[in-house]
PDB file of C-alpha atoms and ligand atoms in Angstrom:
ATOM      1  CA  MET A   1     -28.334 -29.287 -54.238  1.00  0.00           C
ATOM      2  CA  ALA A   2     -25.702 -28.293 -51.283  1.00  0.00           C
ATOM      3  CA  ASP A   3     -25.133 -31.160 -49.063  1.00  0.00           C
ATOM      4  CA  ILE A   4     -23.971 -29.259 -46.019  1.00  0.00           C
ATOM      5  CA  LEU A   5     -23.713 -31.215 -42.727  1.00  0.00           C
ATOM      6  CA  SER A   6     -24.071 -29.148 -39.668  1.00  0.00           C
ATOM      7  CA  SER A   7     -25.972 -28.813 -36.910  1.00  0.00           C
ATOM      8  CA  ALA A   8     -27.642 -25.654 -37.871  1.00  0.00           C
ATOM      9  CA  GLU A   9     -28.811 -27.375 -41.065  1.00  0.00           C
ATOM     10  CA  ILE A  10     -30.300 -30.528 -39.377  1.00  0.00           C
ATOM     11  CA  ILE A  11     -32.014 -28.233 -36.731  1.00  0.00           C
ATOM     12  CA  LYS A  12     -33.349 -26.314 -40.033  1.00  0.00           C
ATOM     13  CA  TYR A  13     -34.822 -29.573 -41.432  1.00  0.00           C
ATOM     14  CA  LEU A  14     -36.406 -30.580 -38.270  1.00  0.00           C
ATOM     15  CA  ASP A  15     -38.514 -27.484 -38.436  1.00  0.00           C
ATOM     16  CA  GLY A  16     -39.282 -26.736 -34.939  1.00  0.00           C
ATOM     17  CA  SER A  17     -39.608 -30.672 -33.730  1.00  0.00           C
ATOM     18  CA  CYS A  18     -37.162 -32.493 -31.677  1.00  0.00           C
ATOM     19  CA  ALA A  19     -36.439 -29.058 -29.470  1.00  0.00           C
ATOM     20  CA  ASP A  20     -35.855 -31.132 -26.428  1.00  0.00           C
ATOM     21  CA  TRP A  21     -32.638 -32.798 -28.634  1.00  0.00           C
ATOM     22  CA  GLN A  22     -29.312 -31.482 -28.624  1.00  0.00           C
ATOM     23  CA  VAL A  23     -27.649 -31.949 -31.947  1.00  0.00           C
ATOM     24  CA  GLU A  24     -23.893 -31.714 -32.633  1.00  0.00           C
ATOM     25  CA  VAL A  25     -22.099 -32.396 -35.917  1.00  0.00           C
ATOM     26  CA  LEU A  26     -17.931 -32.946 -35.636  1.00  0.00           C
ATOM     27  CA  ALA A  27     -15.873 -33.022 -39.067  1.00  0.00           C
ATOM     28  CA  GLU A  28     -14.175 -36.008 -37.882  1.00  0.00           C
ATOM     29  CA  THR A  29     -14.163 -38.481 -34.629  1.00  0.00           C
ATOM     30  CA  ASP A  30     -13.056 -41.921 -33.832  1.00  0.00           C
ATOM     31  CA  SER A  31     -16.648 -43.026 -33.520  1.00  0.00           C
ATOM     32  CA  THR A  32     -19.909 -41.502 -32.610  1.00  0.00           C
ATOM     33  CA  ASN A  33     -20.861 -44.456 -30.579  1.00  0.00           C
ATOM     34  CA  THR A  34     -17.496 -44.243 -28.756  1.00  0.00           C
ATOM     35  CA  ARG A  35     -18.048 -40.571 -28.060  1.00  0.00           C
ATOM     36  CA  LEU A  36     -21.527 -40.842 -26.994  1.00  0.00           C
ATOM     37  CA  LYS A  37     -20.351 -43.414 -24.692  1.00  0.00           C
ATOM     38  CA  GLU A  38     -17.989 -41.585 -22.979  1.00  0.00           C
ATOM     39  CA  GLY A  39     -20.228 -38.834 -22.540  1.00  0.00           C
ATOM     40  CA  ALA A  40     -22.945 -40.831 -21.116  1.00  0.00           C
ATOM     41  CA  LYS A  41     -20.298 -42.380 -18.499  1.00  0.00           C
ATOM     42  CA  ALA A  42     -19.444 -38.690 -17.517  1.00  0.00           C
ATOM     43  CA  GLY A  43     -23.169 -37.805 -16.886  1.00  0.00           C
ATOM     44  CA  ALA A  44     -24.376 -36.523 -20.222  1.00  0.00           C
ATOM     45  CA  PRO A  45     -28.153 -36.371 -20.196  1.00  0.00           C
ATOM     46  CA  GLU A  46     -30.049 -38.100 -22.622  1.00  0.00           C
ATOM     47  CA  LYS A  47     -31.524 -36.852 -26.099  1.00  0.00           C
ATOM     48  CA  LEU A  48     -28.043 -36.014 -27.687  1.00  0.00           C
ATOM     49  CA  LEU A  49     -27.698 -36.596 -31.236  1.00  0.00           C
ATOM     50  CA  LEU A  50     -24.144 -36.630 -32.557  1.00  0.00           C
ATOM     51  CA  ALA A  51     -23.176 -36.727 -36.221  1.00  0.00           C
ATOM     52  CA  ALA A  52     -19.638 -36.926 -37.982  1.00  0.00           C
ATOM     53  CA  ARG A  53     -18.682 -36.268 -41.321  1.00  0.00           C
ATOM     54  CA  ARG A  54     -15.981 -39.053 -41.503  1.00  0.00           C
ATOM     55  CA  GLN A  55     -14.987 -41.679 -38.659  1.00  0.00           C
ATOM     56  CA  THR A  56     -11.628 -42.921 -38.112  1.00  0.00           C
ATOM     57  CA  ALA A  57     -12.574 -46.021 -35.765  1.00  0.00           C
ATOM     58  CA  GLY A  58     -16.068 -46.759 -36.883  1.00  0.00           C
ATOM     59  CA  ARG A  59     -17.541 -49.968 -35.300  1.00  0.00           C
ATOM     60  CA  GLY A  60     -19.975 -52.353 -36.264  1.00  0.00           C
ATOM     61  CA  ARG A  61     -21.688 -55.337 -34.620  1.00  0.00           C
ATOM     62  CA  LEU A  62     -19.554 -58.441 -33.485  1.00  0.00           C
ATOM     63  CA  GLY A  63     -16.324 -56.603 -33.146  1.00  0.00           C
ATOM     64  CA  ARG A  64     -16.111 -55.352 -36.650  1.00  0.00           C
ATOM     65  CA  SER A  65     -15.026 -52.368 -38.231  1.00  0.00           C
ATOM     66  CA  PHE A  66     -17.442 -49.989 -40.255  1.00  0.00           C
ATOM     67  CA  LEU A  67     -15.618 -48.257 -43.141  1.00  0.00           C
ATOM     68  CA  SER A  68     -16.548 -44.507 -42.600  1.00  0.00           C
ATOM     69  CA  PRO A  69     -15.115 -42.315 -45.282  1.00  0.00           C
ATOM     70  CA  GLU A  70     -15.856 -38.542 -45.910  1.00  0.00           C
ATOM     71  CA  GLY A  71     -19.696 -38.214 -47.596  1.00  0.00           C
ATOM     72  CA  GLY A  72     -21.521 -41.196 -45.462  1.00  0.00           C
ATOM     73  CA  ILE A  73     -24.175 -40.533 -42.606  1.00  0.00           C
ATOM     74  CA  TYR A  74     -22.741 -41.695 -39.185  1.00  0.00           C
ATOM     75  CA  LEU A  75     -24.881 -40.736 -36.098  1.00  0.00           C
ATOM     76  CA  SER A  76     -25.383 -41.769 -32.858  1.00  0.00           C
ATOM     77  CA  LEU A  77     -28.357 -41.257 -30.388  1.00  0.00           C
ATOM     78  CA  LEU A  78     -27.902 -41.368 -26.599  1.00  0.00           C
ATOM     79  CA  VAL A  79     -31.161 -42.143 -24.509  1.00  0.00           C
ATOM     80  CA  ARG A  80     -31.702 -43.199 -21.058  1.00  0.00           C
ATOM     81  CA  PRO A  81     -35.075 -45.118 -21.250  1.00  0.00           C
ATOM     82  CA  SER A  82     -36.571 -46.579 -18.092  1.00  0.00           C
ATOM     83  CA  ILE A  83     -36.443 -50.390 -19.318  1.00  0.00           C
ATOM     84  CA  LEU A  84     -34.283 -53.485 -18.572  1.00  0.00           C
ATOM     85  CA  LEU A  85     -30.706 -53.098 -20.754  1.00  0.00           C
ATOM     86  CA  GLU A  86     -31.546 -56.445 -21.996  1.00  0.00           C
ATOM     87  CA  ASP A  87     -34.674 -54.982 -23.729  1.00  0.00           C
ATOM     88  CA  CYS A  88     -32.592 -52.352 -25.328  1.00  0.00           C
ATOM     89  CA  THR A  89     -33.013 -54.701 -28.581  1.00  0.00           C
ATOM     90  CA  ASN A  90     -36.543 -52.428 -28.933  1.00  0.00           C
ATOM     91  CA  LEU A  91     -34.062 -49.611 -29.595  1.00  0.00           C
ATOM     92  CA  THR A  92     -32.317 -51.603 -32.570  1.00  0.00           C
ATOM     93  CA  VAL A  93     -35.843 -52.392 -33.758  1.00  0.00           C
ATOM     94  CA  ALA A  94     -37.331 -48.988 -33.787  1.00  0.00           C
ATOM     95  CA  ALA A  95     -34.208 -47.523 -35.102  1.00  0.00           C
ATOM     96  CA  ALA A  96     -34.311 -49.922 -38.117  1.00  0.00           C
ATOM     97  CA  VAL A  97     -37.873 -48.870 -38.701  1.00  0.00           C
ATOM     98  CA  CYS A  98     -37.421 -45.263 -38.405  1.00  0.00           C
ATOM     99  CA  THR A  99     -34.527 -45.413 -40.838  1.00  0.00           C
ATOM    100  CA  VAL A 100     -36.569 -47.185 -43.042  1.00  0.00           C
ATOM    101  CA  ARG A 101     -39.540 -44.754 -42.867  1.00  0.00           C
ATOM    102  CA  ALA A 102     -37.373 -41.922 -43.407  1.00  0.00           C
ATOM    103  CA  LEU A 103     -35.533 -43.435 -46.373  1.00  0.00           C
ATOM    104  CA  LYS A 104     -38.902 -43.560 -48.106  1.00  0.00           C
ATOM    105  CA  GLN A 105     -40.019 -40.119 -47.007  1.00  0.00           C
ATOM    106  CA  VAL A 106     -36.698 -38.411 -48.269  1.00  0.00           C
ATOM    107  CA  CYS A 107     -35.286 -40.548 -51.007  1.00  0.00           C
ATOM    108  CA  GLY A 108     -38.567 -42.593 -52.166  1.00  0.00           C
ATOM    109  CA  LEU A 109     -36.308 -45.646 -51.501  1.00  0.00           C
ATOM    110  CA  GLN A 110     -37.820 -49.103 -49.766  1.00  0.00           C
ATOM    111  CA  ALA A 111     -35.423 -50.501 -47.738  1.00  0.00           C
ATOM    112  CA  ASP A 112     -35.758 -54.086 -46.368  1.00  0.00           C
ATOM    113  CA  ILE A 113     -34.534 -55.196 -42.891  1.00  0.00           C
ATOM    114  CA  LYS A 114     -32.150 -58.221 -42.181  1.00  0.00           C
ATOM    115  CA  TRP A 115     -32.390 -59.119 -38.693  1.00  0.00           C
ATOM    116  CA  VAL A 116     -31.292 -57.710 -36.521  1.00  0.00           C
ATOM    117  CA  ASN A 117     -29.932 -54.571 -37.523  1.00  0.00           C
ATOM    118  CA  ASP A 118     -29.078 -54.154 -41.376  1.00  0.00           C
ATOM    119  CA  LEU A 119     -30.807 -52.299 -43.780  1.00  0.00           C
ATOM    120  CA  TYR A 120     -30.901 -53.695 -47.350  1.00  0.00           C
ATOM    121  CA  VAL A 121     -31.888 -52.428 -50.914  1.00  0.00           C
ATOM    122  CA  ASP A 122     -32.232 -54.381 -53.809  1.00  0.00           C
ATOM    123  CA  GLY A 123     -30.439 -57.305 -51.796  1.00  0.00           C
ATOM    124  CA  LYS A 124     -27.375 -55.082 -50.949  1.00  0.00           C
ATOM    125  CA  LYS A 125     -26.443 -53.578 -47.624  1.00  0.00           C
ATOM    126  CA  LEU A 126     -27.036 -49.652 -47.510  1.00  0.00           C
ATOM    127  CA  CYS A 127     -27.089 -49.224 -43.475  1.00  0.00           C
ATOM    128  CA  GLY A 128     -25.960 -50.747 -40.124  1.00  0.00           C
ATOM    129  CA  ILE A 129     -27.067 -50.514 -36.529  1.00  0.00           C
ATOM    130  CA  LEU A 130     -24.959 -50.742 -33.529  1.00  0.00           C
ATOM    131  CA  THR A 131     -26.696 -50.410 -29.955  1.00  0.00           C
ATOM    132  CA  GLU A 132     -24.649 -50.444 -27.121  1.00  0.00           C
ATOM    133  CA  GLY A 133     -25.501 -49.689 -23.509  1.00  0.00           C
ATOM    134  CA  ALA A 134     -24.884 -49.918 -19.785  1.00  0.00           C
ATOM    135  CA  ALA A 135     -26.808 -50.982 -16.970  1.00  0.00           C
ATOM    136  CA  LEU A 136     -27.405 -49.989 -13.436  1.00  0.00           C
ATOM    137  CA  PRO A 137     -26.984 -52.373 -10.469  1.00  0.00           C
ATOM    138  CA  ASN A 138     -30.448 -53.370 -10.775  1.00  0.00           C
ATOM    139  CA  GLY A 139     -30.487 -54.324 -14.211  1.00  0.00           C
ATOM    140  CA  MET A 140     -32.163 -51.233 -15.591  1.00  0.00           C
ATOM    141  CA  THR A 141     -30.505 -49.360 -18.429  1.00  0.00           C
ATOM    142  CA  ASP A 142     -27.914 -46.469 -17.408  1.00  0.00           C
ATOM    143  CA  PHE A 143     -27.618 -45.366 -20.891  1.00  0.00           C
ATOM    144  CA  ALA A 144     -27.922 -46.733 -24.522  1.00  0.00           C
ATOM    145  CA  VAL A 145     -26.514 -45.406 -27.587  1.00  0.00           C
ATOM    146  CA  VAL A 146     -28.089 -46.121 -31.176  1.00  0.00           C
ATOM    147  CA  GLY A 147     -25.342 -45.956 -33.825  1.00  0.00           C
ATOM    148  CA  ILE A 148     -26.692 -45.431 -37.626  1.00  0.00           C
ATOM    149  CA  GLY A 149     -24.323 -45.735 -40.323  1.00  0.00           C
ATOM    150  CA  LEU A 150     -25.488 -45.226 -44.050  1.00  0.00           C
ATOM    151  CA  ASN A 151     -23.569 -45.353 -47.262  1.00  0.00           C
ATOM    152  CA  LEU A 152     -23.943 -42.395 -49.427  1.00  0.00           C
ATOM    153  CA  GLU A 153     -20.834 -43.783 -51.795  1.00  0.00           C
ATOM    154  CA  LYS A 154     -20.839 -47.425 -52.381  1.00  0.00           C
ATOM    155  CA  PRO A 155     -17.863 -48.491 -49.840  1.00  0.00           C
ATOM    156  CA  ASP A 156     -14.689 -49.014 -51.485  1.00  0.00           C
ATOM    157  CA  CYS A 157     -14.354 -52.749 -51.231  1.00  0.00           C
ATOM    158  CA  GLY A 158     -10.579 -53.234 -52.964  1.00  0.00           C
ATOM    159  CA  ASN A 159     -10.432 -56.276 -54.628  1.00  0.00           C
ATOM    160  CA  ASP A 160     -12.914 -58.127 -52.435  1.00  0.00           C
ATOM    161  CA  ARG A 161     -15.489 -58.852 -54.986  1.00  0.00           C
ATOM    162  CA  GLN A 162     -17.595 -60.861 -52.590  1.00  0.00           C
ATOM    163  CA  LEU A 163     -17.846 -57.933 -50.360  1.00  0.00           C
ATOM    164  CA  ALA A 164     -18.624 -55.343 -53.386  1.00  0.00           C
ATOM    165  CA  ALA A 165     -21.449 -57.646 -54.564  1.00  0.00           C
ATOM    166  CA  VAL A 166     -23.134 -57.123 -51.308  1.00  0.00           C
ATOM    167  CA  VAL A 167     -22.767 -53.439 -50.373  1.00  0.00           C
ATOM    168  CA  THR A 168     -24.336 -50.261 -51.749  1.00  0.00           C
ATOM    169  CA  GLY A 169     -24.911 -46.471 -51.234  1.00  0.00           C
ATOM    170  CA  LEU A 170     -27.533 -44.011 -51.865  1.00  0.00           C
ATOM    171  CA  LYS A 171     -25.945 -42.490 -55.093  1.00  0.00           C
ATOM    172  CA  GLU A 172     -25.593 -45.892 -56.361  1.00  0.00           C
ATOM    173  CA  LEU A 173     -29.062 -46.393 -55.735  1.00  0.00           C
ATOM    174  CA  GLY A 174     -29.853 -42.872 -57.850  1.00  0.00           C
ATOM    175  CA  CYS A 175     -30.484 -40.895 -54.444  1.00  0.00           C
ATOM    176  CA  THR A 176     -28.849 -37.759 -54.346  1.00  0.00           C
ATOM    177  CA  VAL A 177     -29.743 -36.183 -50.664  1.00  0.00           C
ATOM    178  CA  SER A 178     -29.008 -33.736 -48.351  1.00  0.00           C
ATOM    179  CA  ARG A 179     -27.703 -35.805 -45.483  1.00  0.00           C
ATOM    180  CA  ALA A 180     -28.824 -33.185 -42.759  1.00  0.00           C
ATOM    181  CA  ARG A 181     -32.056 -33.693 -44.118  1.00  0.00           C
ATOM    182  CA  LEU A 182     -32.368 -37.437 -43.915  1.00  0.00           C
ATOM    183  CA  ILE A 183     -30.740 -37.041 -40.348  1.00  0.00           C
ATOM    184  CA  ALA A 184     -33.382 -34.811 -39.441  1.00  0.00           C
ATOM    185  CA  ALA A 185     -36.014 -37.396 -40.633  1.00  0.00           C
ATOM    186  CA  ILE A 186     -34.469 -40.271 -38.894  1.00  0.00           C
ATOM    187  CA  LEU A 187     -34.543 -38.193 -35.882  1.00  0.00           C
ATOM    188  CA  THR A 188     -38.125 -36.889 -36.164  1.00  0.00           C
ATOM    189  CA  GLU A 189     -39.092 -40.575 -36.565  1.00  0.00           C
ATOM    190  CA  PHE A 190     -36.955 -41.900 -33.664  1.00  0.00           C
ATOM    191  CA  ASP A 191     -38.240 -39.154 -31.160  1.00  0.00           C
ATOM    192  CA  ARG A 192     -41.817 -40.030 -31.887  1.00  0.00           C
ATOM    193  CA  TYR A 193     -41.175 -43.444 -31.221  1.00  0.00           C
ATOM    194  CA  TYR A 194     -39.480 -42.771 -28.102  1.00  0.00           C
ATOM    195  CA  ALA A 195     -42.127 -40.290 -26.639  1.00  0.00           C
ATOM    196  CA  HIS A 196     -44.382 -43.273 -26.495  1.00  0.00           C
ATOM    197  CA  MET A 197     -42.054 -46.203 -26.556  1.00  0.00           C
ATOM    198  CA  GLN A 198     -44.202 -48.559 -24.575  1.00  0.00           C
ATOM    199  CA  ALA A 199     -47.553 -48.137 -26.293  1.00  0.00           C
ATOM    200  CA  ASN A 200     -45.705 -47.852 -29.601  1.00  0.00           C
ATOM    201  CA  HIS A 201     -43.712 -50.925 -29.696  1.00  0.00           C
ATOM    202  CA  PRO A 202     -46.113 -53.546 -31.031  1.00  0.00           C
ATOM    203  CA  ALA A 203     -46.834 -51.309 -33.713  1.00  0.00           C
ATOM    204  CA  VAL A 204     -43.019 -50.838 -34.408  1.00  0.00           C
ATOM    205  CA  LEU A 205     -42.328 -54.601 -34.295  1.00  0.00           C
ATOM    206  CA  GLU A 206     -45.155 -55.334 -36.315  1.00  0.00           C
ATOM    207  CA  GLU A 207     -43.543 -52.927 -39.204  1.00  0.00           C
ATOM    208  CA  TYR A 208     -40.315 -54.319 -38.591  1.00  0.00           C
ATOM    209  CA  ARG A 209     -41.624 -57.905 -39.055  1.00  0.00           C
ATOM    210  CA  GLN A 210     -43.176 -56.953 -42.438  1.00  0.00           C
ATOM    211  CA  ARG A 211     -39.985 -55.437 -43.581  1.00  0.00           C
ATOM    212  CA  MET A 212     -37.831 -58.117 -42.270  1.00  0.00           C
ATOM    213  CA  PHE A 213     -36.955 -60.270 -45.297  1.00  0.00           C
ATOM    214  CA  LEU A 214     -35.515 -63.264 -43.860  1.00  0.00           C
ATOM    215  CA  THR A 215     -38.990 -64.863 -42.666  1.00  0.00           C
ATOM    216  CA  GLY A 216     -39.480 -68.152 -44.912  1.00  0.00           C
ATOM    217  CA  THR A 217     -35.858 -68.014 -46.150  1.00  0.00           C
ATOM    218  CA  GLU A 218     -33.239 -70.764 -45.327  1.00  0.00           C
ATOM    219  CA  VAL A 219     -30.419 -69.413 -43.467  1.00  0.00           C
ATOM    220  CA  THR A 220     -26.959 -70.705 -41.873  1.00  0.00           C
ATOM    221  CA  LEU A 221     -25.882 -69.487 -38.264  1.00  0.00           C
ATOM    222  CA  SER A 222     -22.806 -67.951 -37.617  1.00  0.00           C
ATOM    223  CA  THR A 223     -22.532 -70.120 -34.292  1.00  0.00           C
ATOM    224  CA  ASP A 224     -22.744 -73.408 -36.673  1.00  0.00           C
ATOM    225  CA  PRO A 225     -19.761 -74.476 -37.926  1.00  0.00           C
ATOM    226  CA  GLN A 226     -21.240 -77.014 -40.165  1.00  0.00           C
ATOM    227  CA  LYS A 227     -23.190 -74.231 -41.810  1.00  0.00           C
ATOM    228  CA  ARG A 228     -26.452 -76.602 -41.930  1.00  0.00           C
ATOM    229  CA  PRO A 229     -29.851 -74.997 -42.882  1.00  0.00           C
ATOM    230  CA  TYR A 230     -32.278 -73.329 -40.443  1.00  0.00           C
ATOM    231  CA  THR A 231     -35.829 -72.231 -41.501  1.00  0.00           C
ATOM    232  CA  VAL A 232     -36.595 -68.675 -40.447  1.00  0.00           C
ATOM    233  CA  LEU A 233     -40.080 -68.684 -38.810  1.00  0.00           C
ATOM    234  CA  GLY A 234     -40.259 -65.129 -37.779  1.00  0.00           C
ATOM    235  CA  VAL A 235     -39.332 -62.619 -35.172  1.00  0.00           C
ATOM    236  CA  ASP A 236     -40.866 -62.891 -31.649  1.00  0.00           C
ATOM    237  CA  HIS A 237     -42.117 -60.364 -29.224  1.00  0.00           C
ATOM    238  CA  ARG A 238     -38.579 -59.672 -27.924  1.00  0.00           C
ATOM    239  CA  ALA A 239     -37.196 -59.333 -31.640  1.00  0.00           C
ATOM    240  CA  GLY A 240     -35.745 -62.490 -31.220  1.00  0.00           C
ATOM    241  CA  LEU A 241     -35.129 -64.598 -34.481  1.00  0.00           C
ATOM    242  CA  VAL A 242     -37.132 -67.779 -34.509  1.00  0.00           C
ATOM    243  CA  VAL A 243     -35.622 -70.531 -36.583  1.00  0.00           C
ATOM    244  CA  ARG A 244     -36.505 -74.288 -36.995  1.00  0.00           C
ATOM    245  CA  SER A 245     -33.487 -76.282 -36.963  1.00  0.00           C
ATOM    246  CA  PRO A 246     -32.593 -79.391 -39.709  1.00  0.00           C
ATOM    247  CA  GLU A 247     -33.637 -81.518 -36.708  1.00  0.00           C
ATOM    248  CA  GLY A 248     -36.882 -79.728 -36.334  1.00  0.00           C
ATOM    249  CA  GLU A 249     -36.504 -78.065 -33.324  1.00  0.00           C
ATOM    250  CA  GLU A 250     -37.393 -74.556 -32.759  1.00  0.00           C
ATOM    251  CA  ILE A 251     -35.009 -72.011 -31.405  1.00  0.00           C
ATOM    252  CA  THR A 252     -35.090 -68.426 -30.683  1.00  0.00           C
ATOM    253  CA  LEU A 253     -31.818 -66.551 -31.494  1.00  0.00           C
ATOM    254  CA  HIS A 254     -31.111 -63.395 -29.824  1.00  0.00           C
ATOM    255  CA  SER A 255     -27.456 -62.497 -30.914  1.00  0.00           C
ATOM    256  CA  GLY A 256     -25.048 -63.804 -33.129  1.00  0.00           C
ATOM    257  CA  GLU A 257     -25.603 -63.484 -37.009  1.00  0.00           C
ATOM    258  CA  VAL A 258     -27.453 -65.328 -40.151  1.00  0.00           C
ATOM    259  CA  SER A 259     -26.773 -65.735 -43.521  1.00  0.00           C
ATOM    260  CA  VAL A 260     -29.117 -66.276 -46.171  1.00  0.00           C
ATOM    261  CA  ARG A 261     -28.083 -69.683 -47.543  1.00  0.00           C
ATOM    262  CA  ARG A 262     -27.191 -70.167 -51.541  1.00  0.00           C
ATOM    263  CA  HIS A 263     -28.583 -72.675 -53.215  1.00  0.00           C
ATOM    264  CA  TYR A 264     -25.974 -74.158 -55.752  1.00  0.00           C
TER     265      TYR A 264
HETATM  266  C1  BTN B   1     -22.906 -52.905 -38.430  1.00  0.00           C
HETATM  267  O1  BTN B   1     -23.338 -52.953 -39.624  1.00  0.00           O
HETATM  268  O2  BTN B   1     -22.426 -53.906 -37.794  1.00  0.00           O
HETATM  269  C2  BTN B   1     -23.449 -51.700 -37.784  1.00  0.00           C
HETATM  270  C3  BTN B   1     -22.614 -50.573 -38.039  1.00  0.00           C
HETATM  271  C4  BTN B   1     -22.996 -49.283 -37.277  1.00  0.00           C
HETATM  272  C5  BTN B   1     -21.945 -48.062 -37.660  1.00  0.00           C
HETATM  273  C6  BTN B   1     -22.571 -46.924 -36.980  1.00  0.00           C
HETATM  274  S1  BTN B   1     -21.831 -45.371 -37.713  1.00  0.00           S
HETATM  275  C7  BTN B   1     -22.281 -44.661 -36.220  1.00  0.00           C
HETATM  276  C8  BTN B   1     -21.767 -45.116 -35.258  1.00  0.00           C
HETATM  277  N1  BTN B   1     -20.539 -45.063 -34.692  1.00  0.00           N
HETATM  278  C9  BTN B   1     -20.117 -46.457 -34.802  1.00  0.00           C
HETATM  279  O3  BTN B   1     -19.017 -46.452 -34.686  1.00  0.00           O
HETATM  280  N2  BTN B   1     -20.851 -47.113 -35.469  1.00  0.00           N
HETATM  281  C10 BTN B   1     -21.951 -46.835 -35.349  1.00  0.00           C
END
């Protein structure tokens, strides 16, 4: 099967849906998130999807870079929802659920979610999501850019065996897919969510909770240098991670990162 990644090919797979979205594909860019943020600041309207065949400066959460060689799926969605900027975590939640659904439909793969923005298959990271935005003076969202990066090939980890053990790509998982088809499926799911954003949210959040594999596990927090064990109790109504501290106190995390605690 030919894997042509172009806007015409994505639109072909959209089959008439998402007609109010503008779809653009670049051969190469620094970061699709950066491009859309610049566009949004210059007044670009919402419902714009930008994909690239490779990124030279792909970005991940917490200031990390995101390896983006030729062949992966790198896309960003520009939206202007009428919600507070602080509620834009909902978009990350929705993007995670929509990508899980698309992977199931197109590849038959069951991915799980690691709070807040990573998709895992067989215990290895396949996909990351980075949502960025800006607020109006009243705290409402001016724009939000939801970036989704999905590995086709397992990323080249060089000599880093620890990293190699925790990342994967669609090909390693036995899925040969048309990138345009997968992107069209993600957009179709996201557009359906976005059209009914308020009404849909509880259902999407419930699906997120069901697939969020940290619940019940012991984790360490990126903010705790002592790496003490916290028990994950679940995800609250604002997609915060509810954990119990070693002292028995319930804490809700809205940022940062957790790691599954290994028992030696
Ligand atoms: C993460 O794993 O921390 C998030 C990774 C997000 C990567 C995607 S690829 C498309 C978009 N452009 C970027 O520069 N980042 C996001």
